Short mmCIF file of C-alpha atoms in Angstrom, two decimals:
data_model
loop_
_atom_site.label_atom_id
_atom_site.label_comp_id
_atom_site.label_asym_id
_atom_site.label_seq_id
_atom_site.Cartn_x
_atom_site.Cartn_y
_atom_site.Cartn_z
CA MET A 1 -38.19 -18.31 44.34
CA THR A 2 -37.26 -21.38 46.43
CA VAL A 3 -40.38 -23.59 47.83
CA GLU A 4 -38.77 -22.94 51.19
CA GLN A 5 -39.66 -19.32 50.43
CA VAL A 6 -43.02 -19.37 49.24
CA VAL A 7 -44.22 -21.32 52.15
CA ALA A 8 -42.15 -18.77 54.55
CA GLU A 9 -44.65 -16.19 53.31
CA LEU A 10 -47.56 -18.49 54.48
CA GLU A 11 -49.46 -18.69 57.54
CA SER A 12 -51.14 -20.67 59.93
CA GLY A 13 -55.14 -20.12 59.17
CA MET A 14 -55.08 -19.37 55.99
CA THR A 15 -57.29 -20.36 53.30
CA ILE A 16 -55.27 -22.05 50.25
CA GLY A 17 -56.24 -23.21 46.62
CA VAL A 18 -53.91 -26.14 45.35
CA GLY A 19 -54.55 -26.22 41.63
CA GLY A 20 -54.48 -29.53 39.11
CA TRP A 21 -56.82 -31.96 39.11
CA GLY A 22 -57.07 -35.38 41.43
CA SER A 23 -53.90 -36.78 40.72
CA ARG A 24 -52.95 -34.39 37.68
CA ARG A 25 -50.55 -31.77 38.07
CA LYS A 26 -50.56 -31.14 41.31
CA PRO A 27 -47.91 -28.91 42.87
CA MET A 28 -46.52 -31.66 44.69
CA ALA A 29 -42.75 -29.33 45.75
CA LEU A 30 -44.82 -27.04 47.33
CA ILE A 31 -46.84 -29.09 49.12
CA GLY A 32 -43.90 -30.88 50.73
CA GLY A 33 -42.85 -27.70 51.48
CA ILE A 34 -45.81 -26.94 53.73
CA LEU A 35 -45.38 -30.57 55.34
CA ARG A 36 -42.13 -29.71 56.49
CA SER A 37 -43.23 -26.37 57.65
CA PRO A 38 -45.29 -25.39 61.24
CA LEU A 39 -48.13 -23.83 59.31
CA LYS A 40 -51.42 -25.36 60.90
CA ASP A 41 -54.97 -24.78 60.58
CA LEU A 42 -55.64 -24.33 57.03
CA THR A 43 -58.67 -24.28 54.63
CA ILE A 44 -57.76 -26.32 51.37
CA ILE A 45 -59.84 -25.57 48.29
CA SER A 46 -58.79 -28.16 45.74
CA TYR A 47 -59.98 -30.66 43.06
CA GLY A 48 -58.52 -32.81 45.42
CA GLY A 49 -55.57 -35.40 45.53
CA ALA A 50 -52.49 -36.41 46.89
CA ASP A 51 -52.04 -32.81 47.66
CA VAL A 52 -55.29 -32.67 50.24
CA GLY A 53 -54.53 -35.94 52.03
CA LEU A 54 -51.15 -35.29 52.94
CA LEU A 55 -51.79 -32.07 54.28
CA CYS A 56 -54.75 -34.12 56.59
CA ALA A 57 -52.65 -36.78 56.99
CA ALA A 58 -49.94 -34.63 58.49
CA GLY A 59 -52.36 -32.36 60.75
CA LYS A 60 -51.98 -29.35 58.64
CA VAL A 61 -55.99 -28.87 57.97
CA ARG A 62 -58.54 -27.29 59.43
CA ARG A 63 -61.34 -27.55 56.70
CA VAL A 64 -61.10 -29.02 53.32
CA VAL A 65 -63.47 -27.56 50.39
CA ALA A 66 -63.69 -30.06 46.95
CA PRO A 67 -65.88 -31.59 44.92
CA PHE A 68 -63.90 -34.77 45.44
CA VAL A 69 -60.84 -36.01 47.04
CA THR A 70 -59.35 -38.60 44.31
CA LEU A 71 -56.62 -40.27 43.08
CA ASP A 72 -58.07 -40.83 39.78
CA SER A 73 -57.30 -44.55 39.17
CA ILE A 74 -57.72 -45.04 42.60
CA PRO A 75 -61.26 -43.70 43.57
CA LEU A 76 -61.08 -42.09 47.20
CA GLU A 77 -57.96 -40.87 48.35
CA PRO A 78 -56.67 -42.83 51.01
CA HIS A 79 -55.30 -40.19 53.68
CA PHE A 80 -58.38 -38.08 53.63
CA ARG A 81 -60.57 -40.52 53.79
CA ARG A 82 -59.12 -41.66 57.25
CA ALA A 83 -59.34 -37.88 58.23
CA ARG A 84 -63.26 -37.92 57.42
CA GLN A 85 -63.64 -41.20 59.23
CA ALA A 86 -61.64 -39.96 62.08
CA GLY A 87 -63.56 -36.65 62.01
CA THR A 88 -60.04 -34.67 62.64
CA ILE A 89 -61.28 -32.59 59.62
CA ALA A 90 -64.39 -30.30 58.41
CA PHE A 91 -65.71 -30.88 54.74
CA THR A 92 -67.44 -28.60 52.68
CA GLU A 93 -68.64 -30.94 49.66
CA TYR A 94 -70.07 -28.98 46.07
CA ASP A 95 -70.30 -30.75 42.88
CA GLU A 96 -68.18 -29.99 40.53
CA GLY A 97 -70.16 -27.60 38.65
CA MET A 98 -70.60 -25.53 41.61
CA PHE A 99 -66.72 -25.46 42.63
CA MET A 100 -66.34 -24.30 39.23
CA PHE A 101 -68.92 -21.41 39.86
CA GLY A 102 -67.20 -20.41 43.44
CA LEU A 103 -63.64 -20.31 41.32
CA MET A 104 -64.86 -18.22 38.78
CA ALA A 105 -67.12 -15.90 41.26
CA ALA A 106 -63.62 -15.59 43.40
CA ALA A 107 -61.30 -14.77 39.95
CA HIS A 108 -64.29 -11.98 39.20
CA ARG A 109 -64.33 -10.78 42.71
CA LEU A 110 -68.33 -11.44 43.02
CA PRO A 111 -69.75 -12.51 46.21
CA PHE A 112 -71.86 -15.23 44.27
CA LEU A 113 -72.55 -16.63 40.96
CA PRO A 114 -76.14 -18.13 40.08
CA THR A 115 -76.47 -21.78 38.74
CA ARG A 116 -78.92 -24.65 38.36
CA ALA A 117 -76.32 -27.21 39.52
CA GLY A 118 -77.52 -28.61 42.84
CA LEU A 119 -81.10 -27.81 42.69
CA GLY A 120 -83.11 -31.01 43.33
CA SER A 121 -79.78 -32.90 45.09
CA ASP A 122 -78.09 -33.68 48.14
CA VAL A 123 -75.77 -30.78 47.93
CA MET A 124 -78.35 -28.45 49.53
CA ARG A 125 -78.94 -31.00 52.28
CA VAL A 126 -75.39 -31.66 53.14
CA ASN A 127 -74.72 -27.46 52.77
CA PRO A 128 -77.85 -26.26 54.76
CA GLU A 129 -76.17 -22.64 54.77
CA LEU A 130 -76.13 -22.51 50.53
CA LYS A 131 -79.25 -20.00 49.65
CA THR A 132 -81.00 -19.34 46.28
CA VAL A 133 -81.83 -16.62 44.46
CA ARG A 134 -84.62 -15.99 42.29
CA SER A 135 -83.93 -14.35 38.52
CA PRO A 136 -85.09 -10.96 37.91
CA TYR A 137 -85.80 -11.85 33.96
CA THR A 138 -87.52 -15.26 34.45
CA GLU A 139 -88.35 -15.86 38.12
CA GLU A 140 -86.12 -19.05 38.05
CA GLU A 141 -84.80 -20.24 41.57
CA LEU A 142 -81.17 -20.96 41.50
CA VAL A 143 -78.14 -21.60 43.71
CA ALA A 144 -76.28 -19.26 45.07
CA VAL A 145 -72.68 -20.46 45.10
CA PRO A 146 -70.86 -18.24 47.04
CA ALA A 147 -67.49 -17.10 45.79
CA LEU A 148 -64.15 -19.48 47.02
CA GLU A 149 -62.20 -16.48 48.13
CA MET A 150 -58.15 -17.47 48.92
CA ASP A 151 -55.30 -16.06 50.36
CA VAL A 152 -53.00 -18.14 48.65
CA ALA A 153 -53.21 -20.21 45.30
CA LEU A 154 -50.55 -22.60 44.66
CA VAL A 155 -50.05 -24.10 41.24
CA HIS A 156 -47.95 -26.32 38.96
CA LEU A 157 -47.31 -25.72 35.12
CA ASN A 158 -44.99 -26.98 32.66
CA ARG A 159 -42.89 -23.57 31.96
CA ALA A 160 -42.68 -20.28 32.99
CA ASP A 161 -40.59 -17.44 32.47
CA ALA A 162 -39.13 -15.55 35.82
CA ARG A 163 -41.87 -12.65 35.50
CA GLY A 164 -44.85 -15.34 35.81
CA ASN A 165 -45.82 -15.89 32.44
CA ALA A 166 -46.74 -19.40 32.91
CA GLN A 167 -47.68 -22.12 29.97
CA TYR A 168 -49.31 -25.81 30.35
CA LEU A 169 -48.41 -28.10 27.67
CA GLY A 170 -50.75 -30.70 28.38
CA PRO A 171 -54.26 -31.46 27.54
CA ASP A 172 -56.53 -29.51 30.21
CA PRO A 173 -55.51 -26.44 31.92
CA TYR A 174 -57.44 -27.89 35.19
CA PHE A 175 -59.21 -24.35 36.51
CA ASP A 176 -55.38 -23.22 37.30
CA ASP A 177 -56.09 -19.62 36.05
CA LEU A 178 -59.33 -19.20 37.85
CA TYR A 179 -57.11 -20.37 41.11
CA ALA A 180 -54.22 -17.32 40.24
CA LYS A 181 -57.07 -14.99 39.83
CA ALA A 182 -59.29 -15.93 42.53
CA ALA A 183 -56.37 -15.65 45.19
CA ARG A 184 -54.67 -12.38 46.96
CA ARG A 185 -51.64 -13.94 46.32
CA ALA A 186 -50.41 -16.89 43.33
CA TYR A 187 -47.44 -18.76 43.72
CA VAL A 188 -46.51 -20.94 40.26
CA SER A 189 -44.27 -23.70 40.50
CA CYS A 190 -42.95 -25.20 37.18
CA GLU A 191 -40.79 -27.79 35.53
CA ARG A 192 -38.57 -25.14 33.82
CA ILE A 193 -38.29 -21.06 33.79
CA VAL A 194 -37.36 -20.21 30.26
CA GLU A 195 -36.84 -16.83 28.78
CA THR A 196 -39.74 -15.11 27.53
CA ALA A 197 -39.36 -15.28 24.19
CA ASP A 198 -38.89 -19.05 24.24
CA LEU A 199 -42.36 -19.74 25.50
CA LEU A 200 -43.81 -20.20 22.33
CA LYS A 201 -41.67 -22.66 21.45
CA GLU A 202 -43.52 -25.61 22.74
CA GLY A 203 -47.17 -24.56 22.44
CA PRO A 204 -49.52 -21.73 20.83
CA VAL A 205 -50.28 -18.41 22.56
CA GLN A 206 -53.61 -20.19 23.90
CA SER A 207 -51.38 -22.48 26.15
CA LEU A 208 -50.00 -19.28 28.38
CA LEU A 209 -52.64 -19.65 31.15
CA ILE A 210 -51.51 -17.36 33.61
CA SER A 211 -50.57 -13.74 33.37
CA ARG A 212 -47.24 -12.15 34.96
CA SER A 213 -49.99 -9.68 36.59
CA MET A 214 -51.45 -12.40 38.55
CA VAL A 215 -48.16 -13.84 40.16
CA ALA A 216 -46.52 -13.33 43.05
CA GLY A 217 -43.76 -15.63 42.86
CA VAL A 218 -42.29 -19.04 40.59
CA VAL A 219 -40.11 -21.35 42.04
CA GLU A 220 -38.03 -23.50 39.02
CA ALA A 221 -39.16 -27.40 40.25
CA PRO A 222 -38.26 -30.02 37.75
CA GLY A 223 -40.73 -33.18 38.71
CA GLY A 224 -42.31 -30.77 40.86
CA ALA A 225 -45.64 -32.47 40.24
CA TRP A 226 -44.46 -36.10 41.01
CA PHE A 227 -46.09 -38.74 41.50
CA THR A 228 -49.03 -36.91 40.23
CA SER A 229 -49.08 -36.16 35.75
CA CYS A 230 -46.98 -33.31 34.11
CA GLU A 231 -47.75 -33.95 30.25
CA PRO A 232 -46.15 -34.12 28.46
CA ASP A 233 -42.97 -33.90 30.81
CA TYR A 234 -44.15 -36.95 32.25
CA GLY A 235 -46.87 -39.34 33.41
CA ARG A 236 -48.43 -40.25 36.21
CA ASP A 237 -46.09 -42.61 38.89
CA GLU A 238 -49.04 -45.50 39.29
CA ALA A 239 -46.63 -47.78 41.15
CA LEU A 240 -45.93 -45.20 43.52
CA GLN A 241 -49.63 -44.21 43.51
CA ARG A 242 -50.39 -47.49 44.45
CA ARG A 243 -47.62 -47.68 47.29
CA TYR A 244 -48.70 -44.11 48.53
CA THR A 245 -52.12 -45.57 49.66
CA THR A 246 -50.33 -47.40 52.52
CA MET A 247 -47.56 -44.99 53.15
CA ASP A 248 -47.13 -42.73 56.15
CA TRP A 249 -47.00 -39.30 55.57
CA ARG A 250 -43.17 -39.09 56.42
CA GLU A 251 -42.30 -42.04 54.67
CA PHE A 252 -43.90 -40.42 51.48
CA LEU A 253 -41.69 -37.23 52.25
CA ASP A 254 -38.73 -39.16 52.64
CA GLU A 255 -39.21 -40.79 49.53
CA ARG A 256 -39.98 -37.85 47.35
CA CYS A 257 -36.70 -35.83 48.50
#
């Protein structure tokens, strides 16, 4: 598939999960496709970075669900911050552990998962819709984190075959497999499409993160995570990231392409 073909299968009002973490291995080529499209009123579920910031700046987003929106070496994503300060988007904030349990619940087709994360914190105050449950075994009260259900997930990995088996070669999977399992449809962009038999030439079998059974389409997009990192293929472009903080989203899109 092409980026344009993936975006053509999306609709306004969808809930879209975006893989990666902060400013690491974000599917920026696919995000660029959404920026060029007429899509709007999206709910974005993400360990957020420039993906969230750009979509907010472009007026594509109705709600963000995230534990943070950061550029890692720049603590707070500036375009997201401005959208929140202007009140142009809604924001559901969980802590990182709660967010993970929400992904896991959706991946396993459960309505919620219980966790201690969030108890005694302001997470419960700022999310009054969150409920607690009592363990039937110990009577302990736990937070019932709702499933983070998604219409579509977008992830970027180092390698994939044409059928959708996808491999990460960097230091962390960043929960991309949970996004793919949690969504009704998942699309993978990758640095390079290779033959299935070649997937194990660069990494062990444990690096085969995503199965073709989870994937609706694959896009070969060299540099498709830039300016975020995609180790070991390339690191984060720190110079561009610093300039990005003061750039209009259209200016960034023009430079990317």
